[in-house]
mmCIF file of C-alpha atoms and ligand atoms in Angstrom:
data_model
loop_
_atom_site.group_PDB
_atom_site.id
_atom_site.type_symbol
_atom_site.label_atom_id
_atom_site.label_comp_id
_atom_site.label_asym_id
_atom_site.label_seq_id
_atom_site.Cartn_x
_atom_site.Cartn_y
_atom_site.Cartn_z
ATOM 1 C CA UNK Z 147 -17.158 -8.198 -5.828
ATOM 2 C CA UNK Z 148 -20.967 -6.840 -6.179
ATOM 3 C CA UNK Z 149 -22.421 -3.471 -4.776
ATOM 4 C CA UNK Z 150 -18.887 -1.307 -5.558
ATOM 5 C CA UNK Z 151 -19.649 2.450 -6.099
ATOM 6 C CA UNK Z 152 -15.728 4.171 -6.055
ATOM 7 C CA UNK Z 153 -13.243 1.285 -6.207
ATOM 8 C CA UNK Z 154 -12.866 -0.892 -9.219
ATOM 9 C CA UNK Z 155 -10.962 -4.763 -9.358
ATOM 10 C CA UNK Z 156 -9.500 -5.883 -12.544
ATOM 11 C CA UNK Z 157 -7.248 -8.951 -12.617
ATOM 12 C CA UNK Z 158 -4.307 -9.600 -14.679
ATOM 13 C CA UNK Z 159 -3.091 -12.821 -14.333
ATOM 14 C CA UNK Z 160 -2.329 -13.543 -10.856
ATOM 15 C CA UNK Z 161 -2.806 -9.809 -9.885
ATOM 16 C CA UNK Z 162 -5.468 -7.649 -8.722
ATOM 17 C CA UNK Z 163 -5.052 -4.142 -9.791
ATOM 18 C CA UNK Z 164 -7.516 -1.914 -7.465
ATOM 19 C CA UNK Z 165 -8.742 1.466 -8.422
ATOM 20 C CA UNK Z 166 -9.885 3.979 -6.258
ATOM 21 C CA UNK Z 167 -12.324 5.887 -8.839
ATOM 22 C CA UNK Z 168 -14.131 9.118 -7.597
ATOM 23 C CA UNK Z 169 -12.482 11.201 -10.046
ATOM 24 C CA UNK Z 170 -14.926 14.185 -9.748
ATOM 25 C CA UNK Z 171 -13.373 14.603 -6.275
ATOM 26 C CA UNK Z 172 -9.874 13.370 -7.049
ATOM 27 C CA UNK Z 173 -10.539 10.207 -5.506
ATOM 28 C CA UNK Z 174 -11.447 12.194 -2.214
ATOM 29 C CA UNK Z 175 -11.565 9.302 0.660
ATOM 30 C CA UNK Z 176 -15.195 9.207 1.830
ATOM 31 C CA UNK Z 177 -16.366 6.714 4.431
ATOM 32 C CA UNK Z 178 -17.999 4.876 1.484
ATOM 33 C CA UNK Z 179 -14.945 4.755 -0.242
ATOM 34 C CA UNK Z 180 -12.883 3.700 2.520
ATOM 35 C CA UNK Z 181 -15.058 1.076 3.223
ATOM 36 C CA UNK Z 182 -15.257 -0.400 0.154
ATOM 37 C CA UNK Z 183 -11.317 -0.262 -0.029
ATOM 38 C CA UNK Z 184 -11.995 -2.354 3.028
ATOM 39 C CA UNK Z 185 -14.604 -4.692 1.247
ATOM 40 C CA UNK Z 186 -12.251 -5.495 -1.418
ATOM 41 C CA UNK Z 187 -8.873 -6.500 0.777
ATOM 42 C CA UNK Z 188 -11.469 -8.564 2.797
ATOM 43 C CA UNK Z 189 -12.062 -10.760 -1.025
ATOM 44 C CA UNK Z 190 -8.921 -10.821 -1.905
ATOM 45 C CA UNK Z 191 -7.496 -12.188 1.267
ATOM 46 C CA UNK Z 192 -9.150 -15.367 0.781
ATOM 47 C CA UNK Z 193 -8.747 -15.496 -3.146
ATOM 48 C CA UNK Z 194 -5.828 -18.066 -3.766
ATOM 49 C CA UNK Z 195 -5.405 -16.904 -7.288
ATOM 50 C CA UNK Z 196 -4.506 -13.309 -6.466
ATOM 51 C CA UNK Z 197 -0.758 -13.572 -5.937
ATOM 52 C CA UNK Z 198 -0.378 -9.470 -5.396
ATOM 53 C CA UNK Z 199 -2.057 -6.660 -5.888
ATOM 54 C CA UNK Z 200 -1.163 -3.078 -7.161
ATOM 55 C CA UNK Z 201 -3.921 0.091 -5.751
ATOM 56 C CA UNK Z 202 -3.972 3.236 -7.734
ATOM 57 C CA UNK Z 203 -6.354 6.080 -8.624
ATOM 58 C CA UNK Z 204 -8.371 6.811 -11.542
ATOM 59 C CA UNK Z 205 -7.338 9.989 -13.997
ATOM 60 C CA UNK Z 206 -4.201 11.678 -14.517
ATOM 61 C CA UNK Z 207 -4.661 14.441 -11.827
ATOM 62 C CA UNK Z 208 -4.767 12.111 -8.201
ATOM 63 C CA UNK Z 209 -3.866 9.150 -6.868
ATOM 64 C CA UNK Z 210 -6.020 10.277 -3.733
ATOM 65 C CA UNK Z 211 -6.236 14.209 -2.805
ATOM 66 C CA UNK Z 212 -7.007 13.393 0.921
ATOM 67 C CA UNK Z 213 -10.069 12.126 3.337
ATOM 68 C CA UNK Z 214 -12.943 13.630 1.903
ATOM 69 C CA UNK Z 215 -12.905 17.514 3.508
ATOM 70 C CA UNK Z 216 -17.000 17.825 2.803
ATOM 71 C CA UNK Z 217 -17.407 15.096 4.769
ATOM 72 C CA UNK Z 218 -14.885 15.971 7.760
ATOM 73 C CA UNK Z 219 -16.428 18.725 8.336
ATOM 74 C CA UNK Z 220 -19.427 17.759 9.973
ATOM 75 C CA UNK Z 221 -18.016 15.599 12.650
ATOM 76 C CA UNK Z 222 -18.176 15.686 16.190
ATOM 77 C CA UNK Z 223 -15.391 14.648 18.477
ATOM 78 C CA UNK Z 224 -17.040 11.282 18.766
ATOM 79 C CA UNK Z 225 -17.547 10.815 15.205
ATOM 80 C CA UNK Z 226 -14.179 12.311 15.039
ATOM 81 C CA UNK Z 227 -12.462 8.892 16.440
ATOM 82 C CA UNK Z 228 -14.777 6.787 14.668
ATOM 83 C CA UNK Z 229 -13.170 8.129 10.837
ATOM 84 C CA UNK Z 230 -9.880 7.397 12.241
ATOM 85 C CA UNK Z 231 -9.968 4.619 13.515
ATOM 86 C CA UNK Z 232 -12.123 3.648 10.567
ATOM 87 C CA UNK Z 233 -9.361 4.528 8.067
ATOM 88 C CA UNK Z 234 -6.758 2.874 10.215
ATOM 89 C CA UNK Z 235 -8.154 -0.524 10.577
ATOM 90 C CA UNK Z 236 -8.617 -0.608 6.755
ATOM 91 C CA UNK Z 237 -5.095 0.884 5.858
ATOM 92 C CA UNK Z 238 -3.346 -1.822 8.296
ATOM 93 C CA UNK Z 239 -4.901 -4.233 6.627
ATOM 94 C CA UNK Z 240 -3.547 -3.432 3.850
ATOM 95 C CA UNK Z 241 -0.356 -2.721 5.391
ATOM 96 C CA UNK Z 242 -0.804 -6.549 6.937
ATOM 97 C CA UNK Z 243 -1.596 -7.938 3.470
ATOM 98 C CA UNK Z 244 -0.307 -11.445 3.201
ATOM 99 C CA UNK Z 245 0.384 -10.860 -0.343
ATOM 100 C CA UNK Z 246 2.532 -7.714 -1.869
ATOM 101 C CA UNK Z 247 0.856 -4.201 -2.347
ATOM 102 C CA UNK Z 248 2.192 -2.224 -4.524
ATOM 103 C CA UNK Z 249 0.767 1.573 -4.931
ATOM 104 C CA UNK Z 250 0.776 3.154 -8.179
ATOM 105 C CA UNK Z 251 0.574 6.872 -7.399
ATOM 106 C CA UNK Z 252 -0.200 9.283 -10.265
ATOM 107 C CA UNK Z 253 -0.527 12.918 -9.267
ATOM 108 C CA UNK Z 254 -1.750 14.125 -5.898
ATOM 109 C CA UNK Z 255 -1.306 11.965 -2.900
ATOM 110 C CA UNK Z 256 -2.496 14.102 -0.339
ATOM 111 C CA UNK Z 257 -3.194 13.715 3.644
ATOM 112 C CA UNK Z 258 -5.112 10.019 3.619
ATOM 113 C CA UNK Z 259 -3.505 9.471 -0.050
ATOM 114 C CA UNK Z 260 -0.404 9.789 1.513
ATOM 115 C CA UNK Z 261 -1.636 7.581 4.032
ATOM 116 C CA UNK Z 262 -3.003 4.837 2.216
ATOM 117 C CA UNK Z 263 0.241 4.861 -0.079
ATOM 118 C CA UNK Z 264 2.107 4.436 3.045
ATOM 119 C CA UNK Z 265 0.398 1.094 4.524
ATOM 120 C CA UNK Z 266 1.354 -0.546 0.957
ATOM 121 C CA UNK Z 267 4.107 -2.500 0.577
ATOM 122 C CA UNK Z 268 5.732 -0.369 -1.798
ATOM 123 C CA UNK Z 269 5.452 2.706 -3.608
ATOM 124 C CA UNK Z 270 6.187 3.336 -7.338
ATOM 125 C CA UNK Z 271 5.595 7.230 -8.596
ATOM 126 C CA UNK Z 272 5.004 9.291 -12.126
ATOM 127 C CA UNK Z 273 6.703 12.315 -12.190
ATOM 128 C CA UNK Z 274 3.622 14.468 -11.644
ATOM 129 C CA UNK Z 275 3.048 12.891 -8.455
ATOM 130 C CA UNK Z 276 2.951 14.490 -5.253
ATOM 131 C CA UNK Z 277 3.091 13.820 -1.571
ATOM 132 C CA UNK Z 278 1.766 15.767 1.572
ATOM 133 C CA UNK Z 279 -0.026 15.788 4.770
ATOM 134 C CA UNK Z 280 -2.055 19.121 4.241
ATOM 135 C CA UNK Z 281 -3.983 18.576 7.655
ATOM 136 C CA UNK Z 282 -2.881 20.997 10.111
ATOM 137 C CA UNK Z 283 -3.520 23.562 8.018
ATOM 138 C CA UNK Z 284 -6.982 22.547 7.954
ATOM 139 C CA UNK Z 285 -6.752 22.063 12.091
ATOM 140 C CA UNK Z 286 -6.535 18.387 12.144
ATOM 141 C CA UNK Z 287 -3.761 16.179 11.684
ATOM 142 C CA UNK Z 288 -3.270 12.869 9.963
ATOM 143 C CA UNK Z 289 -5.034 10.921 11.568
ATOM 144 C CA UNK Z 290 -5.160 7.332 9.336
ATOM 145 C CA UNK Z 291 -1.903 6.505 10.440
ATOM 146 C CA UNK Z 292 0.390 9.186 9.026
ATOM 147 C CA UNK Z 293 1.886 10.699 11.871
ATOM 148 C CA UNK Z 294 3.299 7.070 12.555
ATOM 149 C CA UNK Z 295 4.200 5.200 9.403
ATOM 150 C CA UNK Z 296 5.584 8.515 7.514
ATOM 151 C CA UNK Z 297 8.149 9.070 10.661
ATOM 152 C CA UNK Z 298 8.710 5.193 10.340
ATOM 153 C CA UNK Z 299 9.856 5.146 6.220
ATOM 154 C CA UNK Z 300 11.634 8.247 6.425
ATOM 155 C CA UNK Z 301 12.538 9.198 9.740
ATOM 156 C CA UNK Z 302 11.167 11.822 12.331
ATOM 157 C CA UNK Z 303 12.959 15.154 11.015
ATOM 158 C CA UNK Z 304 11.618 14.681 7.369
ATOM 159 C CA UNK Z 305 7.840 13.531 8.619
ATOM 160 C CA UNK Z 306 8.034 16.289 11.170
ATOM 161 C CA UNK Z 307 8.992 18.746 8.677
ATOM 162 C CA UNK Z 308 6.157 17.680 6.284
ATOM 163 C CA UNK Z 309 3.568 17.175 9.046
ATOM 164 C CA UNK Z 310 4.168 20.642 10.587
ATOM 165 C CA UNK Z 311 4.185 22.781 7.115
ATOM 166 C CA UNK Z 312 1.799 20.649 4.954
ATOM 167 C CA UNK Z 313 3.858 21.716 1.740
ATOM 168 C CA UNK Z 314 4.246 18.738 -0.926
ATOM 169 C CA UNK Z 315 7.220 17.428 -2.164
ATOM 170 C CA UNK Z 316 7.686 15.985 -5.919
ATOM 171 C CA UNK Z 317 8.172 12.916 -6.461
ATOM 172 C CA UNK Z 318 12.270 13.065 -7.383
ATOM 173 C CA UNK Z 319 12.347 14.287 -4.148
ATOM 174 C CA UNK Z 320 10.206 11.436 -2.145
ATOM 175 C CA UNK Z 321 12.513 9.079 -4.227
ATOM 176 C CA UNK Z 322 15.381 10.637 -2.388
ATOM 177 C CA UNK Z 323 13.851 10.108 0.852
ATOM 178 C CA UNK Z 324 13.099 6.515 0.259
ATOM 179 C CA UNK Z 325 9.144 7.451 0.335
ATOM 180 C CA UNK Z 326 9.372 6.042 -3.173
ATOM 181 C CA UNK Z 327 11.065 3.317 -4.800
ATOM 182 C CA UNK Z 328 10.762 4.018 -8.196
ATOM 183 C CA UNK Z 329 9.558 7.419 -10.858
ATOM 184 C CA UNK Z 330 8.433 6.980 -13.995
ATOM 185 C CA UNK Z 331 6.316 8.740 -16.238
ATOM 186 C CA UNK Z 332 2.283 8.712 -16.348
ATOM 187 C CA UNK Z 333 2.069 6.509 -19.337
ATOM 188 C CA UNK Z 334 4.331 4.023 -17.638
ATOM 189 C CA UNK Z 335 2.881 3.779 -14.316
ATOM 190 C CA UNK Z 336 0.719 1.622 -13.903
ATOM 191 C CA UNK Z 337 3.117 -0.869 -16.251
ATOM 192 C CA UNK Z 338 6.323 -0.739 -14.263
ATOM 193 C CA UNK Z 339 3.761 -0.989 -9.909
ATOM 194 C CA UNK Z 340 2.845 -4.347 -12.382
ATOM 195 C CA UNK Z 341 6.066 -5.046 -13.064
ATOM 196 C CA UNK Z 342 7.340 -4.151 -9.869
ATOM 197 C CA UNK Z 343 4.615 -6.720 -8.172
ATOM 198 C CA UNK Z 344 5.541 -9.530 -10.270
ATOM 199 C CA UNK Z 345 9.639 -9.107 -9.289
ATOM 200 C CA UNK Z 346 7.785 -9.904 -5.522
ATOM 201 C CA UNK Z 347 5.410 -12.795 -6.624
ATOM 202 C CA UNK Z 348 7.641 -14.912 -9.073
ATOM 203 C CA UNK Z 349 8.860 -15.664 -5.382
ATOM 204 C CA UNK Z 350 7.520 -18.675 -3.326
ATOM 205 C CA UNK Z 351 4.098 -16.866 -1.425
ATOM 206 C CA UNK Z 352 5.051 -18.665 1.799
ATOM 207 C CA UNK Z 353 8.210 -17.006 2.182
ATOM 208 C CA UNK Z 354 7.294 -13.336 0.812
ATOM 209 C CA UNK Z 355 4.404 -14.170 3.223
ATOM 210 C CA UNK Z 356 6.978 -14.447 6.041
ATOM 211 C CA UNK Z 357 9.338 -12.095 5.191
ATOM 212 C CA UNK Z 358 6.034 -9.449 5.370
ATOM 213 C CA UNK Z 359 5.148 -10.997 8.936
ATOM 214 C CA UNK Z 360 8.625 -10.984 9.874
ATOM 215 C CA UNK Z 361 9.356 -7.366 8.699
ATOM 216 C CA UNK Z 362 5.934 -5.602 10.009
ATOM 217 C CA UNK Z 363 5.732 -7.097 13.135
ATOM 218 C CA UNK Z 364 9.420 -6.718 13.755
ATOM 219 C CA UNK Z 365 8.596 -2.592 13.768
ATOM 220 C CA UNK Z 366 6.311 -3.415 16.644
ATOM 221 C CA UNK Z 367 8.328 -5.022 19.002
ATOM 222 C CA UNK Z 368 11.608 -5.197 20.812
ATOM 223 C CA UNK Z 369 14.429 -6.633 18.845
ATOM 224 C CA UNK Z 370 14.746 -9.706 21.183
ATOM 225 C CA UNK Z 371 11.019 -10.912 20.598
ATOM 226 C CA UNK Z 372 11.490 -9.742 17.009
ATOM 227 C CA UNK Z 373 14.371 -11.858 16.402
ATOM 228 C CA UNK Z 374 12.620 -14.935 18.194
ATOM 229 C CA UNK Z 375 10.010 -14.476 15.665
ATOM 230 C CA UNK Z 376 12.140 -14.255 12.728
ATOM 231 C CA UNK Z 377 13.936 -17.451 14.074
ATOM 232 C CA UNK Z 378 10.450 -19.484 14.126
ATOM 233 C CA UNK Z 379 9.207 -18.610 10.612
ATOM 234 C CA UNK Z 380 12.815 -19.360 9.475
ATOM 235 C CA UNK Z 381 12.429 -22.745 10.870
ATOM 236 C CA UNK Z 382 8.736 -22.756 9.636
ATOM 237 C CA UNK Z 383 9.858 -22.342 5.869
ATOM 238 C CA UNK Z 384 12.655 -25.096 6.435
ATOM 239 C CA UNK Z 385 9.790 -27.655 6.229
ATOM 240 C CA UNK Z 386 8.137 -26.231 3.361
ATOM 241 C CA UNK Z 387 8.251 -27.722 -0.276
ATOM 242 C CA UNK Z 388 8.799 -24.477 -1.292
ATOM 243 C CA UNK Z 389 11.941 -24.313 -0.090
ATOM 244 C CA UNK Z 390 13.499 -27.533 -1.195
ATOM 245 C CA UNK Z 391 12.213 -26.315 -4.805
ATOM 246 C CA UNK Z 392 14.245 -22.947 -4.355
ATOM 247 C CA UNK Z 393 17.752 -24.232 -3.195
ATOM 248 C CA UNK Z 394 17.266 -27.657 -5.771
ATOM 249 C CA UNK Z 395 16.439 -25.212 -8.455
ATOM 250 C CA UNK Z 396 19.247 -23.091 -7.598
ATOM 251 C CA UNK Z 397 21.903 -26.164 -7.415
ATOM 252 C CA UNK Z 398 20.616 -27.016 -10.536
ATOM 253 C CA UNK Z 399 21.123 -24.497 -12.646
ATOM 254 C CA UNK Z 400 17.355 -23.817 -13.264
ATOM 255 C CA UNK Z 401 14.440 -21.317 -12.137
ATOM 256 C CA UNK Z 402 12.283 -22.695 -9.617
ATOM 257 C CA UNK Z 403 8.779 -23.560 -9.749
ATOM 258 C CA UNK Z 404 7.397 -22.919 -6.318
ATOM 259 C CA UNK Z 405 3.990 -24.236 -5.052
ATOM 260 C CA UNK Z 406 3.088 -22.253 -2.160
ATOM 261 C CA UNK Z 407 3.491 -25.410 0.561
HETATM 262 N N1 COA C 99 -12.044 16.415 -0.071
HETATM 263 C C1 COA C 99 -13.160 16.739 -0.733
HETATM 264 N N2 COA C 99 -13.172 17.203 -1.982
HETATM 265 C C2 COA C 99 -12.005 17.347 -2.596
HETATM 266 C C3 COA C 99 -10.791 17.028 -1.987
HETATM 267 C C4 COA C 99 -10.839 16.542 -0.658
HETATM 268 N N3 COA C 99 -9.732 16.184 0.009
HETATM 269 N N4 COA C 99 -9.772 17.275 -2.835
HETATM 270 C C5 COA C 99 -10.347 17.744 -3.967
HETATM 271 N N5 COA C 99 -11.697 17.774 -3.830
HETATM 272 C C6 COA C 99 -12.694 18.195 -4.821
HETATM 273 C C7 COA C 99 -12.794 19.721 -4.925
HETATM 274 O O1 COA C 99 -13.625 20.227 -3.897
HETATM 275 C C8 COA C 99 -13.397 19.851 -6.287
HETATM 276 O O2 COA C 99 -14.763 19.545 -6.220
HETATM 277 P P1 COA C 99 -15.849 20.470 -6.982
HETATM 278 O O3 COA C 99 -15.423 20.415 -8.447
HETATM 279 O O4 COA C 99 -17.156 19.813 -6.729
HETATM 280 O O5 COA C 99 -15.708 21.839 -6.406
HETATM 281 C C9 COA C 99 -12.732 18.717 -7.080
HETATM 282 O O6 COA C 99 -12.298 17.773 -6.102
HETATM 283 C C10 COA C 99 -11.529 19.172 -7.879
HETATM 284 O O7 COA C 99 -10.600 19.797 -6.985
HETATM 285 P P2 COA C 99 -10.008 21.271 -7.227
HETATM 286 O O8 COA C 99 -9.621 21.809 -5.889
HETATM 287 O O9 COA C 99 -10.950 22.080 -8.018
HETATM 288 O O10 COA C 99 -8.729 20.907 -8.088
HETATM 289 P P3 COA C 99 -7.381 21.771 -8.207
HETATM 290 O O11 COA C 99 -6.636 21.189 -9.354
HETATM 291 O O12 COA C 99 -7.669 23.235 -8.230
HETATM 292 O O13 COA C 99 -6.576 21.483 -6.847
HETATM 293 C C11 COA C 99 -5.735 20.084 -5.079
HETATM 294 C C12 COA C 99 -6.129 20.174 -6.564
HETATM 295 C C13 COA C 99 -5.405 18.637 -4.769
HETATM 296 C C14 COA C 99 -4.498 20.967 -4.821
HETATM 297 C C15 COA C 99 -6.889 20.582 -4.200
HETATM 298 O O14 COA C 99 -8.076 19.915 -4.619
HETATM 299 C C16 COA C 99 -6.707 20.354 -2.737
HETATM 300 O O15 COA C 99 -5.952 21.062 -2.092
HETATM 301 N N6 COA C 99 -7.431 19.353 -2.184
HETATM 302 C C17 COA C 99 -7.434 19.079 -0.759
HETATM 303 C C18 COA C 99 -6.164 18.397 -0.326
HETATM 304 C C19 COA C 99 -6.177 18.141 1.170
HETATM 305 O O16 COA C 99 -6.156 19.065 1.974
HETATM 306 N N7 COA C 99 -6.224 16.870 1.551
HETATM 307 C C20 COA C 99 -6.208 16.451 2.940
HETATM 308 C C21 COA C 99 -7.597 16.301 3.450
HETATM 309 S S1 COA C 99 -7.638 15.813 5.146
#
């Protein structure tokens, strides 16, 4: 992974741990940045020793404070669709990861760090995080996604009430509101999104694989076609080795050594 200016890949063991580093902005999201985020989920889509991978931000002070405002300001309507659909593409891809995503979020996760920390998989917080969608008092509004995945994880009064006054909440409080799964402190952050990941990927990565397909694209469509497709990728994972290894293992009184076929 050559040519990387704000994001940073380290690997331990089987996962990648991706760092959005611009700390002199507080990890502001420029179109570089984004881009790169982009880059990297591109690589480690195809690497088959990544088994998950956790996304934070570098410092203490931000996860992400928000699409880059310096930058937002000098765009035109046209370029205005371009950013967002820009962001968008590259946050569902992350949010259509084949692998888990776990985000990490220490500090400020503001308007598109909000955003991004929505399209992972799961969220784990320090206790000086904390979550917002400052656009509309900046006369935009989220426009990487947030107006439709925040309403999605914790239902349309709570994102409409955050949308339409931009005010933060604290991470105790996104816990209660299921934005969160987990608070711990700074020093144990990054720890406990690794810890997390690895409760997902001692799992066979055909069936977390499915249950992500299952789950995502079940949000998309009606519940007959989304039970049709949950039916088929049940009967897919009936033929894999994987699961002969699960059920044997657990008949036998053992863990389970899964292969991935
Ligand atoms: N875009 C561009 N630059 C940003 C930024 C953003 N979203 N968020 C922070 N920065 C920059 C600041 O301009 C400042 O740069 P400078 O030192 O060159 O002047 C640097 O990051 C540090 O931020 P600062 O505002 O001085 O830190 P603070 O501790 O006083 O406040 C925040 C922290 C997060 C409350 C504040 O930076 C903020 O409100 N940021 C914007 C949040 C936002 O509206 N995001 C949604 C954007 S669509």
């Amino acid at each position: 992974m050559s040519d990387l200016n704000y994001v940073r890949v380290e690997w331990d063991g089987d996962l990648a741990v991706v760092t959005i580093d611009r700390q002199d902005k507080l990890n502001a999201l420029n179109g570089e940045v984004i881009d790169e985020i982009g880059k990297v989920f591109t690589d480690l889509l195809v690497d088959d020793d990544v088994r998950g991978v956790v996304l934070t931000g570098a410092g203490e002070k931000a996860f992400v404070a928000g699409a880059d405002i310096a930058e937002l300001v000098k765009m035109g309507a046209v370029d205005g669709v371009r950013v967002s659909r820009q962001g968008q593409d590259v946050f569902t891809a992350i949010e259509r990861f084949p692998k888990p995503v776990v985000a990490a979020v220490g500090g400020y996760a503001l308007g598109g760090g909000l955003e991004v920390a929505l399209a992972c998989h799961v969220r784990i917080a320090s206790d000086n995080a904390r979550f917002g969608l400052p656009e509309v008092g900046l006369g935009i509004i989220p426009g990487y996604g947030g107006t439709i995945r925040l309403a999605r994880l914790v239902g349309l009064g709570r994102a409409v009430e955050m949308t339409l006054t931009g005010d933060p909440i604290r991470a105790d409080r996104a816990e209660v509101l299921g934005l969160v799964s987990r608070v711990v402190s700074r020093a144990e952050l990054l720890d406990e999104a690794k810890a997390f990941a690895r409760r997902i990927t001692r799992h066979g990565p055909v069936a977390v694989r499915a249950a992500l397909e299952s789950i995502y694209r079940g949000v998309d469509t009606s519940l007959n076609e989304a039970l049709a497709f949950e039916s088929s990728l049940f009967g897919l994972l009936a033929s894999t080795e994987d699961m002969k290894e699960g059920m044997t293992a657990f008949l036998e009184r053992r863990d389970a050594e899964f292969k991935g076929r």
